[in-house]
Amino acid sequence: MLRYTLKRILTGILALFVLACVTFLLVRLMPGSPFQTGSVSEQVVEAVEREYGLDRPLGEQFLTYMGNLLRGDLGISYEDPGVKVTEIIGRTWGITASLGVPALIVAILAGTAFGIARAVSKNRCVREVISAVGMILAGIPGFAAAILLLLVFSVQLKWFPASGLLSPAHYVLPVISLAIYPAAVIMRLTGNALETEMEKDYVLFDRAKGLGRKQIIFTHALKNAWRPVLNYIGPASAYLLTGSFVVESIFTIPGIGREFVNSITNRDYTLIMGLTIFMGAVVIAVNLITDLLGAWLDPAVRRSYQEEAG
Amino acid sequence: MKRKVTDWIIDGSGENEMNRHSGKRGTGHPAGRRAAALLLAGIFLCAAALTGCSGSGSGENAGTDAGEKAITVAINSETGTMDPAGSIALTYLAYSVSALDELLTFDENGEIEYRAAESYEVNEDSTEWTFHLREDALWSDGTPVTSGDFLNTITRALDPASGSGYANYLFPIENAEAIYNGEAEMDTLGVEAPNDYTLVFHLEEPCVYFLDLLRLPVYTPSCEKYADSPDSGWDTDPETSLANGPFCLTEYVPDQYFVLEKNENYWDKDRISLDRITYRFFDDTQSMANAYQAGEVDVATSLPSTVMELYEGQDDLLVTDLIATRYIYFNLNVEPLDDVRVREAINLAIDREELCQIVGSDTEPTYNLIAKYMKDKETGEYFVDGAEQPFEENVVRAQEILTEAGYPDGEGFPTLTYSYPTLEMDSDTAQVIQSQLKENLNIDIELNAQELQSSYSSRYAGDFELIRMNWTADFADPYTYLSMLLSNSTYNCSGINDPEYDVLVEQSSSESDPAKRAELMHQAEQLAVGEQFYIIPLYAMKSVNLVNPEITGIRQIPASGALEYRYADIG
């Protein structure tokens, strides 16, 4: 188990390094400069670029950046002189997490609940409606859901605020917008797995033993049916991070996604790099944790590791 | 893609707006309605249970709660510093109009309004300008505002490391350009501060519009005691970010908002009614419009033109003139654009009335380079109205000229590429021009939509055939426009090199008789736009704003057309 973990961590670091290299090149391939705006004279742009070392050969800039990166120095933002990239990450990631974590919880709760209902409901009509709605929700792009919720519940009904994160009420619409898609996926995963489980021999055996339906579902079948959901949490976290780009822009939330979109528009090279590396690290870490958790929960896998170790 | 998304919102809200009082809102297909409602209700319940809240949000509205007068203004996303010597953008522009006093400014009638200065003198040839500062002017911490504070901004901005994009506006001052380029020492700079309340500028050459430059950030004071560098963070810390204007910074939350409160040490504080202005950052104009509609902000500026139709006839809508011109640069180094006949034919073949009808009601055709709504301070009239329109559209004549140039009915004319930023307005414009030129001259234009930054980049590099340009006046003098086409201008990226034009413009900046000067500038514009056709003027723009009708006294800054809240009041 330890060897496996170490291997995974090393691969993760390698992946991050490749990500950093590719991003560095792609960012510099974009036309434009952090200091070019519509109304700055070329003379001034050149002088400022010289000052920041952007006139030096790309290879040299790359080595400098990587050297600093190894020391954990992500540099300063070009757009906000004096503000460290790490400072911006520190300020924004908590905000994104404060949306992403509740969204994930909502998605898991709602997805599992509807998944169970779909799998075990005796009413065919209920099953079909849940399936159909789940399919529709999985097909609605995140931005469309966000805009629809904003228009209906904020602009028209005025139940919830339209922008910012000043009070608990501000969280409702962005969290729902983010949760819709993963909830639909989790519903499908739980529903399908549970249906399969319900036909397995041990369920028949449980029934024969005279266990109640509820007991069978919650104590036995669900535990097994839930494994695909656990595997999905990694990709879901990645979805929530990328989804935050759109949702944070629509609801004007000062999180990491909005910062990322703005940094690209502004050609804020150091900030784009810093945010990409940070988000890459988060996605890799979440995947690693859920994989390890899955492996640990699966008796067969766990046993194989134990044998290996012993 | 983001643009497309926001278009969708506005159409949607427009539809809903019409249904607002009809009791039921039509949401589309009746069959799906029940299922959708059920679903939304379910999700909504889950979320409400989770966050433990319901009901409406706590929007900060214009109000006089507890006897306090406060407004909330939506501004475009946070960019740049609030240090006048630093790399400034929208944040500074919003902050400075409420918090900083320049030496002097011009009111809407073109009269001087003294702010930090109380008088000035100028020598005969307009090369030496002396300003006497107000001795009762204080910073928000109660210390006096001195000439050293003005000098502080200027010397810091002349270091390229400051990132100031306005440093070039200091170049009329003796040795400023040489200092910026590292070719001279700071002590040779032509600015003197003989005592705390006197500031003297020695200019390289006569500059009759010098007073108009004073509103630019690099001529605005920054407190010597704290303002050391754009990187130190003094500008966003309420302890050190001092103001010499009517409001001062009391809170700054990155990415979210900043708060200005009335400056009790302001010399003219009796004229100020508001206690607090909160500026909130928004990423796009559609979010701003939504926040206004949801009652979360009192003022939202520069909104999409569709808002005009949505709020037509309502008191909230405030449409103002922008001092800006949208136009197209020809690249004169590309054949056949080096031929003045070709440039003339293209200019004459475009129907600007039709163009503006399609692009949006916030545009008005223009045939000038100088902004249509820029006023002549002497006459109080729009400057461009002081002369004949540079040229008249005429499709038949355009076809004749194109034939003379060797392309009868567009035959043999190469396909030209038009580069423009992917903004909705510019995309619409590009398509209209493409079809008009095809129809009227039978020439083909290939469209090349670029991201805004890429478009700037192509323009600076001269890497284009036709490219979209927009210029918003930096200061209230036609020179801000005419200087762009000078042979040595750093904005001149289209290869214009016209000694006759250069001479006219240079003469105008040293001509102290206003009437003669205006005449020289009209001649220069006629030469560039009406004879040499160096550019394709397209339209002037209006700014669509929403303002809570309870707020009074919002003014428009004559130089830029932006809104100013200094003298605003509630009720």
PDB file of N, CA and C in Angstrom, chain A residues 89-174:
ATOM      1  N   ILE A  89      -3.916  33.210  -4.444  1.00  0.00           N
ATOM      2  CA  ILE A  89      -4.445  31.850  -4.295  1.00  0.00           C
ATOM      3  C   ILE A  89      -5.017  31.677  -2.899  1.00  0.00           C
ATOM      4  N   GLY A  90      -4.275  32.161  -1.903  1.00  0.00           N
ATOM      5  CA  GLY A  90      -4.730  32.032  -0.522  1.00  0.00           C
ATOM      6  C   GLY A  90      -6.072  32.716  -0.303  1.00  0.00           C
ATOM      7  N   ARG A  91      -6.243  33.847  -0.982  1.00  0.00           N
ATOM      8  CA  ARG A  91      -7.450  34.632  -0.799  1.00  0.00           C
ATOM      9  C   ARG A  91      -8.645  33.989  -1.487  1.00  0.00           C
ATOM     10  N   THR A  92      -8.399  33.341  -2.645  1.00  0.00           N
ATOM     11  CA  THR A  92      -9.521  32.912  -3.472  1.00  0.00           C
ATOM     12  C   THR A  92      -9.910  31.446  -3.316  1.00  0.00           C
ATOM     13  N   TRP A  93      -8.938  30.596  -2.965  1.00  0.00           N
ATOM     14  CA  TRP A  93      -9.294  29.159  -3.014  1.00  0.00           C
ATOM     15  C   TRP A  93     -10.315  28.800  -1.958  1.00  0.00           C
ATOM     16  N   GLY A  94     -10.235  29.470  -0.796  1.00  0.00           N
ATOM     17  CA  GLY A  94     -11.194  29.189   0.268  1.00  0.00           C
ATOM     18  C   GLY A  94     -12.610  29.509  -0.186  1.00  0.00           C
ATOM     19  N   ILE A  95     -12.727  30.587  -0.952  1.00  0.00           N
ATOM     20  CA  ILE A  95     -14.053  30.998  -1.424  1.00  0.00           C
ATOM     21  C   ILE A  95     -14.614  29.958  -2.390  1.00  0.00           C
ATOM     22  N   THR A  96     -13.737  29.497  -3.317  1.00  0.00           N
ATOM     23  CA  THR A  96     -14.181  28.473  -4.258  1.00  0.00           C
ATOM     24  C   THR A  96     -14.540  27.178  -3.521  1.00  0.00           C
ATOM     25  N   ALA A  97     -13.730  26.839  -2.511  1.00  0.00           N
ATOM     26  CA  ALA A  97     -14.017  25.625  -1.741  1.00  0.00           C
ATOM     27  C   ALA A  97     -15.332  25.775  -0.978  1.00  0.00           C
ATOM     28  N   SER A  98     -15.617  27.007  -0.518  1.00  0.00           N
ATOM     29  CA  SER A  98     -16.850  27.201   0.251  1.00  0.00           C
ATOM     30  C   SER A  98     -18.086  27.032  -0.623  1.00  0.00           C
ATOM     31  N   LEU A  99     -17.903  27.048  -1.937  1.00  0.00           N
ATOM     32  CA  LEU A  99     -19.007  26.720  -2.845  1.00  0.00           C
ATOM     33  C   LEU A  99     -18.929  25.260  -3.266  1.00  0.00           C
ATOM     34  N   GLY A 100     -17.694  24.815  -3.546  1.00  0.00           N
ATOM     35  CA  GLY A 100     -17.495  23.480  -4.093  1.00  0.00           C
ATOM     36  C   GLY A 100     -17.863  22.388  -3.104  1.00  0.00           C
ATOM     37  N   VAL A 101     -17.467  22.547  -1.850  1.00  0.00           N
ATOM     38  CA  VAL A 101     -17.746  21.498  -0.860  1.00  0.00           C
ATOM     39  C   VAL A 101     -19.253  21.337  -0.623  1.00  0.00           C
ATOM     40  N   PRO A 102     -19.975  22.441  -0.333  1.00  0.00           N
ATOM     41  CA  PRO A 102     -21.431  22.275  -0.210  1.00  0.00           C
ATOM     42  C   PRO A 102     -22.059  21.713  -1.481  1.00  0.00           C
ATOM     43  N   ALA A 103     -21.546  22.139  -2.641  1.00  0.00           N
ATOM     44  CA  ALA A 103     -22.115  21.636  -3.891  1.00  0.00           C
ATOM     45  C   ALA A 103     -21.926  20.132  -3.986  1.00  0.00           C
ATOM     46  N   LEU A 104     -20.746  19.675  -3.577  1.00  0.00           N
ATOM     47  CA  LEU A 104     -20.476  18.244  -3.624  1.00  0.00           C
ATOM     48  C   LEU A 104     -21.402  17.501  -2.655  1.00  0.00           C
ATOM     49  N   ILE A 105     -21.593  18.084  -1.474  1.00  0.00           N
ATOM     50  CA  ILE A 105     -22.472  17.433  -0.483  1.00  0.00           C
ATOM     51  C   ILE A 105     -23.913  17.381  -1.002  1.00  0.00           C
ATOM     52  N   VAL A 106     -24.381  18.509  -1.527  1.00  0.00           N
ATOM     53  CA  VAL A 106     -25.736  18.537  -2.090  1.00  0.00           C
ATOM     54  C   VAL A 106     -25.857  17.488  -3.189  1.00  0.00           C
ATOM     55  N   ALA A 107     -24.826  17.439  -4.056  1.00  0.00           N
ATOM     56  CA  ALA A 107     -24.876  16.500  -5.176  1.00  0.00           C
ATOM     57  C   ALA A 107     -24.941  15.061  -4.671  1.00  0.00           C
ATOM     58  N   ILE A 108     -24.136  14.757  -3.655  1.00  0.00           N
ATOM     59  CA  ILE A 108     -24.116  13.383  -3.142  1.00  0.00           C
ATOM     60  C   ILE A 108     -25.459  13.030  -2.493  1.00  0.00           C
ATOM     61  N   LEU A 109     -25.947  13.964  -1.643  1.00  0.00           N
ATOM     62  CA  LEU A 109     -27.211  13.676  -0.947  1.00  0.00           C
ATOM     63  C   LEU A 109     -28.360  13.540  -1.937  1.00  0.00           C
ATOM     64  N   ALA A 110     -28.512  14.562  -2.791  1.00  0.00           N
ATOM     65  CA  ALA A 110     -29.639  14.550  -3.721  1.00  0.00           C
ATOM     66  C   ALA A 110     -29.496  13.400  -4.712  1.00  0.00           C
ATOM     67  N   GLY A 111     -28.264  13.224  -5.223  1.00  0.00           N
ATOM     68  CA  GLY A 111     -28.028  12.173  -6.219  1.00  0.00           C
ATOM     69  C   GLY A 111     -28.335  10.803  -5.645  1.00  0.00           C
ATOM     70  N   THR A 112     -27.837  10.539  -4.426  1.00  0.00           N
ATOM     71  CA  THR A 112     -28.073   9.226  -3.817  1.00  0.00           C
ATOM     72  C   THR A 112     -29.561   9.019  -3.548  1.00  0.00           C
ATOM     73  N   ALA A 113     -30.207  10.051  -2.993  1.00  0.00           N
ATOM     74  CA  ALA A 113     -31.623   9.920  -2.646  1.00  0.00           C
ATOM     75  C   ALA A 113     -32.449   9.591  -3.889  1.00  0.00           C
ATOM     76  N   PHE A 114     -32.247  10.370  -4.959  1.00  0.00           N
ATOM     77  CA  PHE A 114     -33.036  10.117  -6.173  1.00  0.00           C
ATOM     78  C   PHE A 114     -32.627   8.798  -6.828  1.00  0.00           C
ATOM     79  N   GLY A 115     -31.326   8.453  -6.694  1.00  0.00           N
ATOM     80  CA  GLY A 115     -30.853   7.186  -7.245  1.00  0.00           C
ATOM     81  C   GLY A 115     -31.558   6.012  -6.576  1.00  0.00           C
ATOM     82  N   ILE A 116     -31.672   6.076  -5.253  1.00  0.00           N
ATOM     83  CA  ILE A 116     -32.361   5.003  -4.525  1.00  0.00           C
ATOM     84  C   ILE A 116     -33.832   4.949  -4.956  1.00  0.00           C
ATOM     85  N   ALA A 117     -34.432   6.153  -4.995  1.00  0.00           N
ATOM     86  CA  ALA A 117     -35.850   6.207  -5.355  1.00  0.00           C
ATOM     87  C   ALA A 117     -36.062   5.583  -6.728  1.00  0.00           C
ATOM     88  N   ARG A 118     -35.149   5.894  -7.652  1.00  0.00           N
ATOM     89  CA  ARG A 118     -35.325   5.361  -8.993  1.00  0.00           C
ATOM     90  C   ARG A 118     -35.184   3.841  -9.001  1.00  0.00           C
ATOM     91  N   ALA A 119     -34.200   3.348  -8.238  1.00  0.00           N
ATOM     92  CA  ALA A 119     -33.924   1.911  -8.287  1.00  0.00           C
ATOM     93  C   ALA A 119     -35.004   1.078  -7.605  1.00  0.00           C
ATOM     94  N   VAL A 120     -35.569   1.613  -6.541  1.00  0.00           N
ATOM     95  CA  VAL A 120     -36.433   0.731  -5.744  1.00  0.00           C
ATOM     96  C   VAL A 120     -37.910   1.089  -5.780  1.00  0.00           C
ATOM     97  N   SER A 121     -38.241   2.244  -6.407  1.00  0.00           N
ATOM     98  CA  SER A 121     -39.656   2.631  -6.384  1.00  0.00           C
ATOM     99  C   SER A 121     -40.499   1.582  -7.096  1.00  0.00           C
ATOM    100  N   LYS A 122     -41.677   1.319  -6.509  1.00  0.00           N
ATOM    101  CA  LYS A 122     -42.540   0.328  -7.146  1.00  0.00           C
ATOM    102  C   LYS A 122     -43.363   0.964  -8.241  1.00  0.00           C
ATOM    103  N   ASN A 123     -43.445   2.301  -8.170  1.00  0.00           N
ATOM    104  CA  ASN A 123     -44.238   3.031  -9.152  1.00  0.00           C
ATOM    105  C   ASN A 123     -43.405   3.282 -10.410  1.00  0.00           C
ATOM    106  N   ARG A 124     -43.824   2.703 -11.501  1.00  0.00           N
ATOM    107  CA  ARG A 124     -43.040   2.801 -12.723  1.00  0.00           C
ATOM    108  C   ARG A 124     -42.941   4.252 -13.190  1.00  0.00           C
ATOM    109  N   CYS A 125     -44.049   4.965 -12.997  1.00  0.00           N
ATOM    110  CA  CYS A 125     -44.111   6.356 -13.419  1.00  0.00           C
ATOM    111  C   CYS A 125     -43.033   7.176 -12.703  1.00  0.00           C
ATOM    112  N   VAL A 126     -42.887   6.981 -11.385  1.00  0.00           N
ATOM    113  CA  VAL A 126     -41.873   7.708 -10.614  1.00  0.00           C
ATOM    114  C   VAL A 126     -40.493   7.395 -11.169  1.00  0.00           C
ATOM    115  N   ARG A 127     -40.248   6.110 -11.419  1.00  0.00           N
ATOM    116  CA  ARG A 127     -38.931   5.708 -11.933  1.00  0.00           C
ATOM    117  C   ARG A 127     -38.618   6.414 -13.238  1.00  0.00           C
ATOM    118  N   GLU A 128     -39.598   6.451 -14.121  1.00  0.00           N
ATOM    119  CA  GLU A 128     -39.332   7.033 -15.443  1.00  0.00           C
ATOM    120  C   GLU A 128     -39.143   8.534 -15.372  1.00  0.00           C
ATOM    121  N   VAL A 129     -39.960   9.177 -14.531  1.00  0.00           N
ATOM    122  CA  VAL A 129     -39.817  10.639 -14.419  1.00  0.00           C
ATOM    123  C   VAL A 129     -38.432  10.986 -13.879  1.00  0.00           C
ATOM    124  N   ILE A 130     -38.008  10.250 -12.823  1.00  0.00           N
ATOM    125  CA  ILE A 130     -36.689  10.528 -12.255  1.00  0.00           C
ATOM    126  C   ILE A 130     -35.598  10.320 -13.309  1.00  0.00           C
ATOM    127  N   SER A 131     -35.709   9.222 -14.054  1.00  0.00           N
ATOM    128  CA  SER A 131     -34.705   8.963 -15.098  1.00  0.00           C
ATOM    129  C   SER A 131     -34.673  10.091 -16.114  1.00  0.00           C
ATOM    130  N   ALA A 132     -35.856  10.491 -16.563  1.00  0.00           N
ATOM    131  CA  ALA A 132     -35.930  11.512 -17.623  1.00  0.00           C
ATOM    132  C   ALA A 132     -35.354  12.827 -17.123  1.00  0.00           C
ATOM    133  N   VAL A 133     -35.776  13.239 -15.924  1.00  0.00           N
ATOM    134  CA  VAL A 133     -35.287  14.510 -15.386  1.00  0.00           C
ATOM    135  C   VAL A 133     -33.781  14.454 -15.185  1.00  0.00           C
ATOM    136  N   GLY A 134     -33.305  13.316 -14.686  1.00  0.00           N
ATOM    137  CA  GLY A 134     -31.862  13.162 -14.484  1.00  0.00           C
ATOM    138  C   GLY A 134     -31.111  13.328 -15.788  1.00  0.00           C
ATOM    139  N   MET A 135     -31.676  12.770 -16.844  1.00  0.00           N
ATOM    140  CA  MET A 135     -31.013  12.845 -18.133  1.00  0.00           C
ATOM    141  C   MET A 135     -30.983  14.289 -18.623  1.00  0.00           C
ATOM    142  N   ILE A 136     -32.101  14.978 -18.447  1.00  0.00           N
ATOM    143  CA  ILE A 136     -32.161  16.377 -18.884  1.00  0.00           C
ATOM    144  C   ILE A 136     -31.145  17.212 -18.103  1.00  0.00           C
ATOM    145  N   LEU A 137     -31.133  17.016 -16.776  1.00  0.00           N
ATOM    146  CA  LEU A 137     -30.232  17.813 -15.950  1.00  0.00           C
ATOM    147  C   LEU A 137     -28.776  17.557 -16.301  1.00  0.00           C
ATOM    148  N   ALA A 138     -28.449  16.291 -16.598  1.00  0.00           N
ATOM    149  CA  ALA A 138     -27.064  15.987 -16.950  1.00  0.00           C
ATOM    150  C   ALA A 138     -26.702  16.651 -18.281  1.00  0.00           C
ATOM    151  N   GLY A 139     -27.718  16.961 -19.074  1.00  0.00           N
ATOM    152  CA  GLY A 139     -27.451  17.537 -20.395  1.00  0.00           C
ATOM    153  C   GLY A 139     -27.415  19.056 -20.404  1.00  0.00           C
ATOM    154  N   ILE A 140     -27.934  19.697 -19.349  1.00  0.00           N
ATOM    155  CA  ILE A 140     -27.920  21.161 -19.330  1.00  0.00           C
ATOM    156  C   ILE A 140     -26.520  21.656 -19.000  1.00  0.00           C
ATOM    157  N   PRO A 141     -25.938  22.498 -19.844  1.00  0.00           N
ATOM    158  CA  PRO A 141     -24.609  23.015 -19.522  1.00  0.00           C
ATOM    159  C   PRO A 141     -24.678  23.865 -18.247  1.00  0.00           C
ATOM    160  N   GLY A 142     -23.606  23.851 -17.483  1.00  0.00           N
ATOM    161  CA  GLY A 142     -23.573  24.561 -16.206  1.00  0.00           C
ATOM    162  C   GLY A 142     -23.939  26.027 -16.325  1.00  0.00           C
ATOM    163  N   PHE A 143     -23.442  26.691 -17.390  1.00  0.00           N
ATOM    164  CA  PHE A 143     -23.703  28.129 -17.485  1.00  0.00           C
ATOM    165  C   PHE A 143     -25.185  28.400 -17.722  1.00  0.00           C
ATOM    166  N   ALA A 144     -25.831  27.509 -18.488  1.00  0.00           N
ATOM    167  CA  ALA A 144     -27.252  27.725 -18.767  1.00  0.00           C
ATOM    168  C   ALA A 144     -28.066  27.570 -17.491  1.00  0.00           C
ATOM    169  N   ALA A 145     -27.722  26.560 -16.687  1.00  0.00           N
ATOM    170  CA  ALA A 145     -28.433  26.363 -15.426  1.00  0.00           C
ATOM    171  C   ALA A 145     -28.241  27.577 -14.524  1.00  0.00           C
ATOM    172  N   ALA A 146     -26.998  28.070 -14.466  1.00  0.00           N
ATOM    173  CA  ALA A 146     -26.700  29.208 -13.599  1.00  0.00           C
ATOM    174  C   ALA A 146     -27.510  30.429 -14.033  1.00  0.00           C
ATOM    175  N   ILE A 147     -27.549  30.676 -15.334  1.00  0.00           N
ATOM    176  CA  ILE A 147     -28.257  31.857 -15.830  1.00  0.00           C
ATOM    177  C   ILE A 147     -29.754  31.721 -15.585  1.00  0.00           C
ATOM    178  N   LEU A 148     -30.268  30.529 -15.796  1.00  0.00           N
ATOM    179  CA  LEU A 148     -31.699  30.297 -15.588  1.00  0.00           C
ATOM    180  C   LEU A 148     -32.074  30.546 -14.127  1.00  0.00           C
ATOM    181  N   LEU A 149     -31.288  29.985 -13.219  1.00  0.00           N
ATOM    182  CA  LEU A 149     -31.565  30.168 -11.789  1.00  0.00           C
ATOM    183  C   LEU A 149     -31.484  31.647 -11.421  1.00  0.00           C
ATOM    184  N   LEU A 150     -30.465  32.316 -11.971  1.00  0.00           N
ATOM    185  CA  LEU A 150     -30.265  33.737 -11.679  1.00  0.00           C
ATOM    186  C   LEU A 150     -31.463  34.558 -12.132  1.00  0.00           C
ATOM    187  N   LEU A 151     -31.916  34.262 -13.356  1.00  0.00           N
ATOM    188  CA  LEU A 151     -33.028  35.031 -13.913  1.00  0.00           C
ATOM    189  C   LEU A 151     -34.317  34.816 -13.135  1.00  0.00           C
ATOM    190  N   VAL A 152     -34.574  33.556 -12.818  1.00  0.00           N
ATOM    191  CA  VAL A 152     -35.850  33.251 -12.178  1.00  0.00           C
ATOM    192  C   VAL A 152     -35.852  33.662 -10.710  1.00  0.00           C
ATOM    193  N   PHE A 153     -34.860  33.196  -9.950  1.00  0.00           N
ATOM    194  CA  PHE A 153     -34.932  33.359  -8.495  1.00  0.00           C
ATOM    195  C   PHE A 153     -34.334  34.662  -7.998  1.00  0.00           C
ATOM    196  N   SER A 154     -33.540  35.310  -8.852  1.00  0.00           N
ATOM    197  CA  SER A 154     -32.902  36.518  -8.354  1.00  0.00           C
ATOM    198  C   SER A 154     -33.478  37.753  -9.035  1.00  0.00           C
ATOM    199  N   VAL A 155     -33.386  37.787 -10.366  1.00  0.00           N
ATOM    200  CA  VAL A 155     -33.813  38.985 -11.073  1.00  0.00           C
ATOM    201  C   VAL A 155     -35.338  39.137 -11.031  1.00  0.00           C
ATOM    202  N   GLN A 156     -36.053  38.032 -11.239  1.00  0.00           N
ATOM    203  CA  GLN A 156     -37.507  38.136 -11.259  1.00  0.00           C
ATOM    204  C   GLN A 156     -38.146  38.012  -9.884  1.00  0.00           C
ATOM    205  N   LEU A 157     -37.920  36.886  -9.210  1.00  0.00           N
ATOM    206  CA  LEU A 157     -38.593  36.660  -7.924  1.00  0.00           C
ATOM    207  C   LEU A 157     -37.927  37.404  -6.777  1.00  0.00           C
ATOM    208  N   LYS A 158     -36.654  37.788  -6.978  1.00  0.00           N
ATOM    209  CA  LYS A 158     -35.866  38.487  -5.960  1.00  0.00           C
ATOM    210  C   LYS A 158     -35.788  37.717  -4.639  1.00  0.00           C
ATOM    211  N   TRP A 159     -35.796  36.400  -4.687  1.00  0.00           N
ATOM    212  CA  TRP A 159     -35.658  35.590  -3.473  1.00  0.00           C
ATOM    213  C   TRP A 159     -34.211  35.552  -3.006  1.00  0.00           C
ATOM    214  N   PHE A 160     -33.313  35.496  -3.967  1.00  0.00           N
ATOM    215  CA  PHE A 160     -31.895  35.384  -3.633  1.00  0.00           C
ATOM    216  C   PHE A 160     -31.128  36.498  -4.334  1.00  0.00           C
ATOM    217  N   PRO A 161     -30.008  36.939  -3.722  1.00  0.00           N
ATOM    218  CA  PRO A 161     -29.198  37.987  -4.346  1.00  0.00           C
ATOM    219  C   PRO A 161     -28.517  37.491  -5.629  1.00  0.00           C
ATOM    220  N   ALA A 162     -28.186  38.434  -6.501  1.00  0.00           N
ATOM    221  CA  ALA A 162     -27.654  38.073  -7.818  1.00  0.00           C
ATOM    222  C   ALA A 162     -26.136  38.072  -7.869  1.00  0.00           C
ATOM    223  N   SER A 163     -25.487  38.712  -6.926  1.00  0.00           N
ATOM    224  CA  SER A 163     -24.036  38.844  -7.077  1.00  0.00           C
ATOM    225  C   SER A 163     -23.340  38.900  -5.733  1.00  0.00           C
ATOM    226  N   GLY A 164     -22.123  38.394  -5.700  1.00  0.00           N
ATOM    227  CA  GLY A 164     -21.306  38.461  -4.500  1.00  0.00           C
ATOM    228  C   GLY A 164     -21.559  37.295  -3.552  1.00  0.00           C
ATOM    229  N   LEU A 165     -20.909  37.381  -2.380  1.00  0.00           N
ATOM    230  CA  LEU A 165     -21.039  36.302  -1.385  1.00  0.00           C
ATOM    231  C   LEU A 165     -21.118  36.929  -0.008  1.00  0.00           C
ATOM    232  N   LEU A 166     -22.003  37.904   0.152  1.00  0.00           N
ATOM    233  CA  LEU A 166     -21.988  38.674   1.386  1.00  0.00           C
ATOM    234  C   LEU A 166     -22.745  37.991   2.531  1.00  0.00           C
ATOM    235  N   SER A 167     -23.702  37.121   2.214  1.00  0.00           N
ATOM    236  CA  SER A 167     -24.489  36.490   3.279  1.00  0.00           C
ATOM    237  C   SER A 167     -24.763  35.046   2.884  1.00  0.00           C
ATOM    238  N   PRO A 168     -25.268  34.223   3.827  1.00  0.00           N
ATOM    239  CA  PRO A 168     -25.559  32.815   3.481  1.00  0.00           C
ATOM    240  C   PRO A 168     -26.497  32.701   2.272  1.00  0.00           C
ATOM    241  N   ALA A 169     -27.438  33.630   2.143  1.00  0.00           N
ATOM    242  CA  ALA A 169     -28.376  33.549   1.025  1.00  0.00           C
ATOM    243  C   ALA A 169     -27.661  33.641  -0.320  1.00  0.00           C
ATOM    244  N   HIS A 170     -26.493  34.318  -0.323  1.00  0.00           N
ATOM    245  CA  HIS A 170     -25.741  34.453  -1.570  1.00  0.00           C
ATOM    246  C   HIS A 170     -25.228  33.116  -2.085  1.00  0.00           C
ATOM    247  N   TYR A 171     -25.127  32.115  -1.180  1.00  0.00           N
ATOM    248  CA  TYR A 171     -24.539  30.835  -1.587  1.00  0.00           C
ATOM    249  C   TYR A 171     -25.521  29.935  -2.332  1.00  0.00           C
ATOM    250  N   VAL A 172     -26.819  30.162  -2.127  1.00  0.00           N
ATOM    251  CA  VAL A 172     -27.805  29.187  -2.580  1.00  0.00           C
ATOM    252  C   VAL A 172     -27.732  28.934  -4.092  1.00  0.00           C
ATOM    253  N   LEU A 173     -27.895  29.981  -4.876  1.00  0.00           N
ATOM    254  CA  LEU A 173     -27.958  29.762  -6.327  1.00  0.00           C
ATOM    255  C   LEU A 173     -26.650  29.228  -6.908  1.00  0.00           C
ATOM    256  N   PRO A 174     -25.489  29.799  -6.547  1.00  0.00           N
ATOM    257  CA  PRO A 174     -24.259  29.225  -7.109  1.00  0.00           C
ATOM    258  C   PRO A 174     -24.070  27.763  -6.713  1.00  0.00           C
TER     259      PRO A 174
END
